[in-house]
Coordinates of C-alpha atoms in Angstrom, one line a residue:
Chain A
X1 CA 0.0 0.0 0.0
X2 CA 2.6 2.5 1.1
X3 CA 4.8 1.7 -1.9
X4 CA 2.1 2.7 -4.3
X5 CA 1.4 5.8 -2.3
X6 CA 5.0 6.9 -2.5
X7 CA 5.0 6.2 -6.3
X8 CA 1.9 8.4 -6.8
X9 CA 3.6 11.2 -4.8
X10 CA 6.6 11.0 -7.1
X11 CA 4.4 11.1 -10.1
X12 CA 2.7 14.2 -8.8
X13 CA 6.0 15.8 -7.8
X14 CA 6.9 17.6 -11.0
X15 CA 3.3 18.8 -11.8
X16 CA 2.3 19.8 -8.3
X17 CA 2.5 23.5 -7.4
X18 CA 5.5 24.8 -5.6
X19 CA 5.5 23.4 -2.0
X20 CA 4.5 25.8 0.8
X21 CA 8.0 26.0 2.2
X22 CA 9.6 27.6 -0.8
X23 CA 6.2 29.3 -1.5
X24 CA 7.0 31.4 1.6
X25 CA 9.4 33.4 -0.6
X26 CA 6.6 34.1 -3.0
X27 CA 3.6 34.5 -0.7
X28 CA 5.6 35.6 2.3
X29 CA 3.2 33.7 4.5
X30 CA 4.3 32.3 7.9
X31 CA 3.4 28.6 8.1
X32 CA 1.2 27.6 11.0
X33 CA 3.2 26.5 14.1
X34 CA 2.0 23.2 15.4
X35 CA 3.1 23.8 19.0
X36 CA 1.1 20.8 20.2
X37 CA 2.8 18.5 17.9
X38 CA 6.2 19.8 18.9
X39 CA 5.5 19.3 22.5
X40 CA 4.2 15.8 21.9
X41 CA 7.3 14.9 19.8
X42 CA 9.7 16.1 22.4
X43 CA 7.8 14.2 25.1
X44 CA 7.8 11.0 23.1
X45 CA 11.5 11.3 22.3
X46 CA 12.3 11.8 25.9
X47 CA 10.2 8.8 26.9
X48 CA 12.0 6.7 24.2
X49 CA 15.4 7.9 25.4
X50 CA 14.6 7.0 29.0
X51 CA 13.4 3.5 28.0
X52 CA 16.3 2.7 25.7
X53 CA 18.8 3.8 28.4
X54 CA 17.0 1.8 31.0
X55 CA 16.8 -1.3 28.8
X56 CA 20.5 -1.1 28.0
X57 CA 21.8 -0.2 31.4
X58 CA 19.5 -1.8 33.9
X59 CA 21.5 -4.9 34.8
X60 CA 18.3 -6.7 36.0
X61 CA 17.2 -7.2 32.5
X62 CA 20.1 -9.7 32.3
X63 CA 20.5 -9.7 28.6
X64 CA 23.2 -12.2 29.0
X65 CA 20.7 -14.7 30.2
X66 CA 18.4 -13.8 27.3
X67 CA 21.2 -14.5 24.9
X68 CA 21.9 -17.8 26.6
X69 CA 18.4 -19.1 26.3
X70 CA 17.1 -17.5 23.1
X71 CA 18.2 -20.4 20.8
X72 CA 18.5 -23.1 23.5
X73 CA 17.1 -26.5 22.8
X74 CA 14.0 -26.3 25.1
X75 CA 13.0 -22.9 23.8
X76 CA 13.4 -24.2 20.2
X77 CA 11.2 -27.1 21.0
X78 CA 8.6 -24.8 22.6
X79 CA 8.7 -22.6 19.6
X80 CA 8.2 -25.5 17.3
X81 CA 5.1 -26.6 19.2
X82 CA 3.7 -23.1 19.1
X83 CA 4.2 -22.9 15.4
X84 CA 2.7 -26.4 14.9
X85 CA -0.4 -25.4 17.0
X86 CA -0.7 -22.1 15.0
X87 CA -0.6 -23.8 11.6
X88 CA -2.8 -26.8 12.4
X89 CA -5.4 -24.9 14.5
X90 CA -5.6 -22.0 12.0
X91 CA -5.9 -24.4 9.0
X92 CA -8.7 -26.4 10.7
X93 CA -10.3 -23.2 11.8
X94 CA -10.5 -22.0 8.2
X95 CA -12.0 -25.3 7.1
X96 CA -14.6 -25.2 9.9
X97 CA -15.2 -21.5 9.1
X98 CA -15.9 -22.3 5.4
X99 CA -18.3 -25.1 6.3
X100 CA -20.1 -23.0 8.9
X101 CA -20.4 -20.0 6.5
X102 CA -21.9 -22.3 3.8
X103 CA -24.3 -23.6 6.3
X104 CA -25.3 -20.2 7.5
X105 CA -26.0 -19.1 3.9
X106 CA -28.0 -22.3 3.2
X107 CA -31.7 -22.0 2.5
X108 CA -32.2 -24.9 4.9
X109 CA -33.2 -23.2 8.1
X110 CA -32.0 -26.0 10.4
X111 CA -28.5 -25.9 8.9
X112 CA -28.4 -22.1 9.0
X113 CA -29.6 -22.0 12.6
X114 CA -27.2 -24.8 13.7
X115 CA -24.3 -22.7 12.4
X116 CA -25.6 -19.6 14.1
X117 CA -25.8 -21.4 17.4
X118 CA -22.3 -22.8 17.0
X119 CA -20.9 -19.3 16.3
X120 CA -23.0 -17.8 19.2
X121 CA -21.6 -20.4 21.6
X122 CA -18.0 -20.3 20.7
X123 CA -17.7 -16.6 20.4
X124 CA -19.8 -16.1 23.5
X125 CA -17.5 -18.0 25.9
X126 CA -13.8 -17.3 26.7
X127 CA -11.4 -19.5 24.9
X128 CA -9.6 -20.2 28.1
X129 CA -12.8 -21.6 29.6
X130 CA -13.3 -23.7 26.5
X131 CA -9.7 -25.1 26.7
X132 CA -10.2 -26.1 30.4
X133 CA -13.6 -27.5 29.5
X134 CA -12.1 -29.8 26.8
X135 CA -9.3 -30.7 29.1
X136 CA -11.7 -32.0 31.7
X137 CA -14.2 -33.5 29.2
X138 CA -13.6 -37.0 30.7
X139 CA -15.4 -35.7 33.8
X140 CA -18.5 -35.6 31.6
X141 CA -17.8 -38.4 29.3
X142 CA -15.3 -40.9 30.7
X143 CA -15.9 -43.2 27.8
X144 CA -16.0 -42.1 24.1
X145 CA -17.4 -44.5 21.6
X146 CA -18.1 -44.4 17.9
X147 CA -21.3 -46.0 16.6
X148 CA -24.8 -45.3 15.4
X149 CA -26.8 -43.2 17.7
X150 CA -29.3 -45.4 19.7
X151 CA -27.7 -48.3 17.8
X152 CA -24.7 -50.5 17.9
X153 CA -21.2 -49.3 18.9
X154 CA -18.2 -50.0 16.8
X155 CA -15.4 -48.6 18.8
X156 CA -14.9 -47.4 22.4
X157 CA -12.1 -45.7 24.2
X158 CA -11.1 -44.1 27.4
X159 CA -11.5 -40.3 27.2
X160 CA -8.4 -39.6 29.3
X161 CA -6.2 -41.5 27.0
X162 CA -7.8 -40.3 23.8
X163 CA -7.9 -36.6 24.6
X164 CA -4.3 -35.7 25.2
X165 CA -3.3 -32.1 26.0
X166 CA -2.2 -31.7 22.4
X167 CA -5.5 -32.9 21.1
X168 CA -7.3 -30.6 23.5
X169 CA -5.2 -27.6 22.4
X170 CA -5.9 -28.3 18.7
X171 CA -9.6 -29.0 19.4
X172 CA -10.1 -25.9 21.5
X173 CA -8.2 -23.5 19.3
X174 CA -9.6 -24.8 16.0
X175 CA -13.3 -25.0 17.2
X176 CA -13.0 -21.5 18.5
X177 CA -11.2 -20.1 15.5
X178 CA -13.9 -21.7 13.2
X179 CA -16.5 -19.5 14.7
X180 CA -14.5 -16.3 13.9
X181 CA -13.5 -17.6 10.4
X182 CA -17.1 -18.4 9.7
X183 CA -18.1 -14.8 10.0
X184 CA -15.2 -13.7 7.9
X185 CA -15.9 -16.2 5.1
X186 CA -19.6 -15.4 5.2
X187 CA -18.8 -11.7 4.8
X188 CA -16.7 -12.5 1.8
X189 CA -19.3 -14.7 0.1
X190 CA -22.1 -12.3 0.8
X191 CA -20.1 -9.5 -0.8
X192 CA -20.1 -11.3 -4.2
X193 CA -22.7 -10.0 -6.7
X194 CA -25.8 -12.2 -6.9
X195 CA -25.5 -12.2 -10.7
X196 CA -22.4 -14.3 -10.5
X197 CA -24.2 -17.3 -8.9
X198 CA -27.2 -16.7 -11.1
X199 CA -25.3 -16.9 -14.3
X200 CA -23.5 -20.0 -13.1
X201 CA -26.8 -21.6 -12.3
X202 CA -28.2 -20.6 -15.6
X203 CA -25.3 -22.4 -17.3
X204 CA -26.3 -25.6 -15.5
X205 CA -23.6 -25.6 -12.8
X206 CA -24.6 -27.3 -9.6
X207 CA -24.7 -25.5 -6.2
X208 CA -21.3 -27.0 -5.2
X209 CA -19.7 -26.2 -8.6
X210 CA -21.0 -22.6 -8.4
X211 CA -19.6 -22.2 -4.9
X212 CA -16.2 -23.8 -5.6
X213 CA -15.6 -22.4 -9.1
X214 CA -17.3 -19.0 -9.0
X215 CA -18.1 -17.7 -5.6
X216 CA -15.2 -18.8 -3.3
X217 CA -12.4 -17.8 -5.7
X218 CA -13.8 -14.3 -5.8
X219 CA -14.5 -14.2 -2.1
X220 CA -10.9 -15.1 -1.3
X221 CA -9.8 -11.6 -2.2
X222 CA -12.0 -10.2 0.6
X223 CA -11.3 -13.1 3.0
X224 CA -7.5 -13.0 2.9
X225 CA -6.6 -9.8 4.8
X226 CA -8.7 -10.6 7.9
X227 CA -7.5 -14.2 7.8
X228 CA -4.0 -12.9 8.0
X229 CA -4.9 -11.0 11.1
X230 CA -6.5 -14.1 12.6
X231 CA -3.4 -16.1 12.0
X232 CA -1.3 -13.5 13.8
X233 CA -3.8 -13.5 16.6
X234 CA -3.7 -17.3 16.7
X235 CA 0.1 -17.3 17.1
X236 CA -0.3 -15.3 20.3
X237 CA -3.5 -17.1 21.4
X238 CA -1.7 -20.4 21.4
X239 CA 0.1 -19.2 24.6
X240 CA -3.1 -20.0 26.4
X241 CA -2.4 -23.7 26.1
X242 CA 0.2 -23.2 28.8
X243 CA -2.7 -23.9 31.2
X244 CA -2.8 -27.4 29.8
X245 CA 0.8 -28.0 30.8
X246 CA 1.6 -28.3 27.1
X247 CA 5.2 -27.3 26.4
X248 CA 4.7 -24.4 24.0
X249 CA 6.9 -21.4 23.8
X250 CA 5.4 -19.6 26.9
X251 CA 5.1 -22.7 29.0
X252 CA 8.7 -23.7 28.3
X253 CA 9.9 -20.3 29.4
X254 CA 7.7 -20.6 32.5
X255 CA 9.2 -24.0 33.5
X256 CA 12.7 -22.7 33.0
X257 CA 12.1 -19.6 35.2
X258 CA 10.2 -21.6 37.8
X259 CA 13.5 -23.4 38.3
X260 CA 16.0 -20.6 37.8
X261 CA 14.0 -17.6 38.9
X262 CA 15.1 -15.7 35.8
X263 CA 11.5 -14.6 35.2
X264 CA 12.1 -11.4 33.2
X265 CA 14.9 -12.6 30.9
X266 CA 12.8 -15.7 29.9
X267 CA 9.7 -13.6 29.3
X268 CA 11.9 -11.5 27.1
X269 CA 13.0 -14.6 25.2
X270 CA 9.4 -15.7 24.6
X271 CA 8.3 -12.1 23.7
X272 CA 11.2 -11.7 21.2
X273 CA 10.1 -14.9 19.5
X274 CA 6.4 -13.9 19.3
X275 CA 7.4 -10.5 18.0
X276 CA 9.8 -12.0 15.4
X277 CA 7.2 -14.5 14.1
X278 CA 4.5 -11.9 14.0
X279 CA 6.8 -9.6 12.0
X280 CA 7.4 -12.5 9.5
X281 CA 3.6 -13.2 9.3
X282 CA 2.9 -9.5 8.8
X283 CA 5.4 -9.4 6.0
X284 CA 3.9 -12.4 4.4
X285 CA 0.4 -11.0 4.8
X286 CA 1.5 -7.9 2.9
X287 CA 2.6 -9.9 -0.1
X288 CA -0.5 -12.1 0.0
X289 CA -2.8 -9.1 0.0
X290 CA -0.9 -7.4 -2.8
X291 CA -1.2 -10.6 -4.8
X292 CA -4.9 -10.9 -4.3
X293 CA -5.7 -7.2 -4.5
X294 CA -6.9 -5.5 -7.7
X295 CA -4.3 -3.5 -9.5
X296 CA -1.6 -3.5 -12.0
X297 CA -1.0 -7.2 -11.8
X298 CA -4.6 -7.8 -13.0
X299 CA -3.6 -7.7 -16.6
X300 CA -3.9 -11.4 -16.5
X301 CA -6.1 -13.4 -14.1
X302 CA -4.2 -15.3 -11.4
X303 CA -5.5 -18.7 -12.3
X304 CA -3.9 -18.1 -15.7
X305 CA -0.7 -17.0 -14.2
X306 CA -0.3 -20.2 -12.2
X307 CA -2.1 -23.2 -13.6
X308 CA -3.5 -22.0 -16.9
X309 CA -0.4 -21.0 -18.7
X310 CA 1.1 -24.4 -19.3
X311 CA -2.1 -26.2 -20.0
X312 CA -3.3 -23.4 -22.3
X313 CA -0.2 -23.7 -24.4
X314 CA -0.6 -27.5 -24.4
X315 CA -4.3 -27.0 -25.4
X316 CA -3.3 -24.7 -28.3
X317 CA -0.8 -27.2 -29.6
X318 CA -3.4 -30.0 -29.4
X319 CA -5.9 -27.7 -31.0
X320 CA -3.6 -27.2 -34.0
X321 CA -3.3 -30.9 -34.3
X322 CA -7.0 -31.4 -34.0
X323 CA -7.5 -28.8 -36.7
X324 CA -5.2 -30.7 -39.0
X325 CA -7.1 -33.9 -38.4
X326 CA -10.3 -32.0 -39.2
X327 CA -8.8 -30.8 -42.5
X328 CA -7.7 -34.3 -43.4
X329 CA -11.3 -35.4 -42.8
Chain B
X1 CA -48.0 -31.4 -34.5
X2 CA -44.5 -30.3 -33.5
X3 CA -43.9 -29.9 -29.8
X4 CA -43.5 -26.2 -29.1
X5 CA -40.1 -25.1 -27.7
X6 CA -42.0 -23.4 -24.9
X7 CA -45.5 -24.0 -23.7
X8 CA -46.8 -22.0 -20.8
X9 CA -50.2 -22.6 -19.2
X10 CA -51.7 -20.4 -16.5
X11 CA -48.4 -19.7 -14.8
X12 CA -48.6 -17.8 -11.5
X13 CA -45.9 -16.5 -9.3
X14 CA -46.0 -14.6 -6.0
X15 CA -43.5 -13.1 -3.7
X16 CA -45.2 -13.3 -0.4
X17 CA -48.5 -11.7 -0.8
X18 CA -47.6 -9.8 -4.0
X19 CA -48.6 -11.7 -7.2
X20 CA -46.2 -10.9 -10.0
X21 CA -47.5 -13.3 -12.6
X22 CA -51.2 -13.7 -12.7
X23 CA -51.7 -16.5 -15.2
X24 CA -49.5 -16.5 -18.2
X25 CA -50.3 -18.5 -21.3
X26 CA -47.8 -18.6 -24.2
X27 CA -46.4 -20.8 -26.9
X28 CA -43.1 -20.4 -28.8
X29 CA -42.4 -22.7 -31.8
X30 CA -38.9 -24.0 -32.4
X31 CA -36.8 -21.5 -34.4
X32 CA -39.1 -18.7 -33.5
X33 CA -38.1 -15.4 -31.9
X34 CA -40.5 -14.0 -29.4
X35 CA -40.1 -10.6 -27.8
X36 CA -41.6 -9.7 -24.5
X37 CA -42.3 -6.0 -24.1
X38 CA -44.0 -3.9 -21.6
X39 CA -43.5 -1.4 -18.7
X40 CA -41.1 -2.0 -15.9
X41 CA -42.5 -4.2 -13.1
X42 CA -44.9 -5.9 -15.4
X43 CA -43.3 -9.3 -14.7
X44 CA -41.4 -9.8 -17.9
X45 CA -38.0 -10.6 -16.3
X46 CA -39.7 -12.8 -13.6
X47 CA -41.4 -14.8 -16.3
X48 CA -38.2 -15.3 -18.2
X49 CA -36.5 -16.5 -15.0
X50 CA -39.3 -19.0 -14.4
X51 CA -38.5 -20.6 -17.8
X52 CA -35.1 -21.9 -16.6
X53 CA -36.3 -22.3 -13.0
X54 CA -34.2 -19.5 -11.5
X55 CA -37.6 -18.7 -10.0
X56 CA -40.1 -21.3 -8.9
X57 CA -43.6 -20.9 -10.1
X58 CA -46.6 -21.2 -7.7
X59 CA -49.1 -22.7 -10.1
X60 CA -49.6 -23.5 -13.7
X61 CA -47.5 -25.6 -16.1
X62 CA -44.3 -24.6 -17.9
X63 CA -42.9 -27.0 -20.6
X64 CA -39.6 -26.6 -22.5
X65 CA -39.5 -28.9 -25.4
X66 CA -42.3 -30.9 -24.0
X67 CA -40.7 -31.4 -20.6
X68 CA -41.9 -29.8 -17.4
X69 CA -39.4 -27.3 -16.0
X70 CA -38.1 -28.1 -12.5
X71 CA -40.7 -30.9 -11.8
X72 CA -41.7 -34.3 -12.9
X73 CA -45.3 -35.4 -13.2
X74 CA -46.3 -38.9 -12.1
X75 CA -49.9 -39.9 -11.8
X76 CA -51.1 -36.4 -11.6
X77 CA -48.7 -35.3 -8.9
X78 CA -45.7 -33.1 -9.3
X79 CA -42.3 -34.1 -7.9
X80 CA -39.6 -31.5 -7.5
X81 CA -36.4 -32.4 -9.5
X82 CA -33.1 -32.8 -7.8
X83 CA -30.4 -30.0 -8.1
X84 CA -28.6 -32.2 -10.6
X85 CA -31.6 -32.8 -12.8
X86 CA -32.6 -29.1 -12.7
X87 CA -29.0 -28.3 -13.8
X88 CA -29.2 -30.8 -16.6
X89 CA -32.3 -29.1 -18.0
X90 CA -30.9 -25.6 -17.4
X91 CA -27.8 -26.6 -19.4
X92 CA -30.1 -26.8 -22.5
X93 CA -31.4 -23.3 -22.0
X94 CA -29.0 -20.4 -22.5
X95 CA -29.6 -17.1 -20.6
X96 CA -28.1 -13.7 -21.1
X97 CA -28.5 -11.1 -18.3
X98 CA -28.9 -7.4 -18.3
X99 CA -25.6 -7.0 -16.3
X100 CA -23.7 -9.6 -18.4
X101 CA -22.6 -11.4 -15.2
X102 CA -19.4 -12.7 -16.6
X103 CA -17.2 -14.5 -14.0
X104 CA -15.0 -11.6 -12.9
X105 CA -12.0 -13.7 -11.9
X106 CA -11.8 -15.6 -15.2
X107 CA -10.5 -14.6 -18.6
X108 CA -12.9 -14.5 -21.6
X109 CA -11.9 -18.0 -22.7
X110 CA -12.1 -19.4 -19.2
X111 CA -15.6 -17.9 -18.9
X112 CA -16.7 -19.7 -22.1
X113 CA -15.2 -23.1 -21.5
X114 CA -16.1 -23.3 -17.8
X115 CA -19.6 -24.8 -18.1
X116 CA -18.9 -27.0 -21.2
X117 CA -16.0 -28.7 -19.4
X118 CA -17.6 -28.9 -16.0
X119 CA -21.3 -29.5 -16.8
X120 CA -21.2 -31.2 -20.2
X121 CA -17.8 -32.8 -19.4
X122 CA -16.4 -31.9 -22.8
X123 CA -12.6 -32.1 -23.1
X124 CA -10.8 -28.8 -22.6
X125 CA -9.3 -28.9 -26.1
X126 CA -12.6 -29.4 -27.7
X127 CA -14.2 -26.7 -25.6
X128 CA -11.4 -24.3 -26.5
X129 CA -11.8 -25.0 -30.3
X130 CA -15.6 -24.4 -30.0
X131 CA -15.1 -21.2 -27.9
X132 CA -12.7 -19.7 -30.5
X133 CA -15.2 -20.5 -33.3
X134 CA -18.0 -18.8 -31.4
X135 CA -15.8 -15.8 -30.5
X136 CA -15.0 -15.3 -34.1
X137 CA -18.7 -15.3 -35.0
X138 CA -19.3 -12.4 -32.5
X139 CA -16.2 -10.6 -33.7
X140 CA -14.1 -11.0 -30.5
X141 CA -11.2 -13.1 -31.8
X142 CA -8.0 -12.2 -30.0
X143 CA -9.7 -11.2 -26.8
X144 CA -9.5 -14.7 -25.3
X145 CA -7.1 -13.7 -22.5
X146 CA -8.8 -10.5 -21.5
X147 CA -10.5 -10.2 -18.2
X148 CA -14.2 -9.0 -18.3
X149 CA -13.4 -5.7 -16.7
X150 CA -11.0 -4.9 -19.5
X151 CA -13.8 -5.1 -22.1
X152 CA -16.5 -2.6 -23.0
X153 CA -20.1 -3.4 -22.0
X154 CA -20.9 -4.4 -25.5
X155 CA -18.0 -6.7 -25.7
X156 CA -18.8 -8.2 -22.3
X157 CA -22.4 -8.9 -23.5
X158 CA -21.2 -10.5 -26.6
X159 CA -18.9 -12.7 -24.5
X160 CA -21.9 -13.5 -22.3
X161 CA -23.9 -14.6 -25.4
X162 CA -20.9 -16.7 -26.6
X163 CA -20.7 -18.3 -23.1
X164 CA -24.4 -19.3 -23.3
X165 CA -24.0 -20.6 -26.9
X166 CA -21.0 -22.7 -25.9
X167 CA -23.5 -25.0 -24.1
X168 CA -25.2 -25.6 -27.5
X169 CA -28.6 -24.6 -26.0
X170 CA -31.9 -25.3 -27.7
X171 CA -33.5 -22.2 -26.4
X172 CA -32.0 -18.8 -25.6
X173 CA -33.4 -16.3 -23.0
X174 CA -32.4 -12.7 -23.1
X175 CA -33.2 -10.5 -20.1
X176 CA -33.0 -6.9 -21.3
X177 CA -29.6 -7.6 -22.9
X178 CA -28.9 -4.0 -24.0
X179 CA -30.5 -2.0 -21.1
X180 CA -27.2 -1.6 -19.2
X181 CA -25.2 -0.5 -22.3
X182 CA -24.1 2.9 -23.5
X183 CA -26.3 3.8 -26.5
X184 CA -23.5 3.5 -29.0
X185 CA -22.8 -0.1 -27.9
X186 CA -26.3 -1.4 -28.3
X187 CA -26.0 -1.9 -32.0
X188 CA -23.2 -4.5 -31.8
X189 CA -25.1 -6.7 -29.3
X190 CA -28.3 -6.5 -31.3
X191 CA -26.4 -7.4 -34.5
X192 CA -25.0 -10.5 -32.7
X193 CA -28.5 -11.4 -31.6
X194 CA -29.9 -10.9 -35.1
X195 CA -27.2 -13.2 -36.5
X196 CA -28.2 -15.8 -33.9
X197 CA -31.9 -15.5 -34.8
X198 CA -31.1 -15.9 -38.5
X199 CA -29.2 -19.1 -37.7
X200 CA -32.5 -20.5 -36.5
X201 CA -32.1 -20.3 -32.8
X202 CA -35.3 -20.2 -30.7
X203 CA -35.1 -17.0 -28.7
X204 CA -37.2 -15.3 -26.1
X205 CA -36.1 -11.7 -25.6
X206 CA -37.2 -9.3 -23.0
X207 CA -36.4 -5.9 -24.5
X208 CA -37.2 -2.2 -24.8
X209 CA -35.7 -2.1 -28.3
X210 CA -38.8 -1.9 -30.4
X211 CA -36.7 -1.6 -33.6
X212 CA -35.2 -5.0 -32.9
X213 CA -38.6 -6.5 -32.1
X214 CA -40.0 -5.2 -35.4
X215 CA -37.0 -6.4 -37.4
X216 CA -36.2 -9.8 -35.8
X217 CA -39.2 -11.0 -33.8
X218 CA -41.8 -13.5 -35.2
X219 CA -44.2 -12.6 -32.4
X220 CA -44.3 -9.8 -29.8
X221 CA -46.1 -10.2 -26.5
X222 CA -47.1 -7.2 -24.6
X223 CA -47.1 -7.7 -20.8
X224 CA -48.6 -5.5 -18.2
X225 CA -49.3 -6.1 -14.4
X226 CA -48.5 -9.8 -14.6
X227 CA -50.5 -10.7 -17.6
X228 CA -49.9 -11.0 -21.3
X229 CA -52.3 -8.4 -22.6
X230 CA -51.8 -8.9 -26.3
X231 CA -49.8 -11.1 -28.7
X232 CA -49.2 -10.8 -32.4
X233 CA -46.8 -10.4 -35.2
X234 CA -44.6 -7.3 -34.6
X235 CA -46.1 -5.1 -37.3
X236 CA -49.6 -5.8 -36.1
X237 CA -48.9 -5.3 -32.5
X238 CA -46.7 -2.2 -32.8
X239 CA -48.7 -0.4 -35.5
X240 CA -52.3 -1.4 -34.8
X241 CA -52.6 -2.7 -31.2
X242 CA -56.2 -3.7 -30.2
X243 CA -56.1 -3.1 -26.4
X244 CA -56.3 0.3 -24.8
X245 CA -53.3 -0.5 -22.5
X246 CA -51.2 -1.6 -25.4
X247 CA -52.1 1.5 -27.4
X248 CA -51.2 3.9 -24.6
X249 CA -47.9 2.1 -24.0
X250 CA -46.8 2.1 -27.6
X251 CA -48.0 5.7 -28.1
X252 CA -45.4 6.7 -25.4
X253 CA -42.6 4.4 -26.5
X254 CA -42.6 4.6 -30.3

């Protein structure tokens, strides 16, 4: 976004009238003095200076300890688990979200209402509560079985063995994420002009074909930016699983400082990693958004750019051949 | 007797308590071009959308090539067809919309071959050949890789016609195909439609273009307030209408 803005400024540069500063020589006007802004700037610079000095010179930060732990094996393991949780839970959350969004937009009222209730429940209760709830699910259902309701059972297992802390974490994070993603996907789908699905239907495409080939590819453009935000949020939300004694980044840091009492340095270690990964994700989000946004790159459609190119060329070659065959006929 | 391409008997349609179609009767023979004219809100577009089951009718019977649309009749009872079966029937009926409704994320060629390859399961190569032939007919060769938004309204509408024709329909429906166009682009779309009519396609056209109706249509039906008020050959209907309502409409339009 900012890149294009800079570009457009440059373009305007030569044509735009003389800037106010040098205009002073022509107009002899004294520019407005923004005293408030000056005071605020000086204040913030002072605060920043104090903070930097303190961070660098306060020995209790113990940067040496931070350096010692930042790429230590346990922290790396914790980071790995955090990333795994983020990726898997977000992926499942997106899938659940798409299904819920389609249900909500269904003309079947039971499906639509079921999705609404799901979203209402999972957005209406704290994620922390949901995680603890799933963790203790064996209190409600000690045995879990798979079978036909009111009919025979095919398989049965102990809930405590089945629902490991990792499973609880994935379950809790993904189910909760699904509710938020559902609203995002629904917004994206609802934003597509009705004419698109009507013309697809008129061409004889089924409901699913219309959704998969016409609606969702166009909705993606609207869905991508908020999904990026959700992923960044998910990265930090995974830290809640530390209540399940699951050794993610935060919990690993906690176990170390519980032993060594180096609380602050280890919180610094965890925070630096969260900050770093968030920065990488933000960077990736920027490129994804630019890729899907309308603009200069739209000269050719993106399907064409990726899949189409090769097969089209192949198709053209085969067409020529087919043409020859026809002529021979 | 040849089975008419379209046979409509007492079709009614309501949205809630508002009745939009109040008993439509109509027949269109194969190869015929029928124009539906009339004031806005008279139910022309709704009627057209009933023909390919984009709207469900509340009562009456609607047959396309002798087959009920959207339903199956067994022992005097109607059974709703499945999504798949409705789609199979829709595939035989082409439709062109006022706002073109081209798939915005697909190139011209992708727009045209999408339904033939997905619905009719024609091979991609074959669909591409057919698409190029059709594009040439409407004068759009060389625009295969353009995106809809890079085309003018007239070009988009011609692509939309091509997209419908790529399904090799037996019947074509046009819902005010030139109403959203700049005046200077209307001609090229009407010309493409006239070519299509000359090729023997059965067409039902909702339009405000009386010149087109006079030149191309075999019959013109005047609709008002959910009813077909008067039907006849274009010259008769446009020049010497019988009904008061028809007279007053054409005196303002022509």
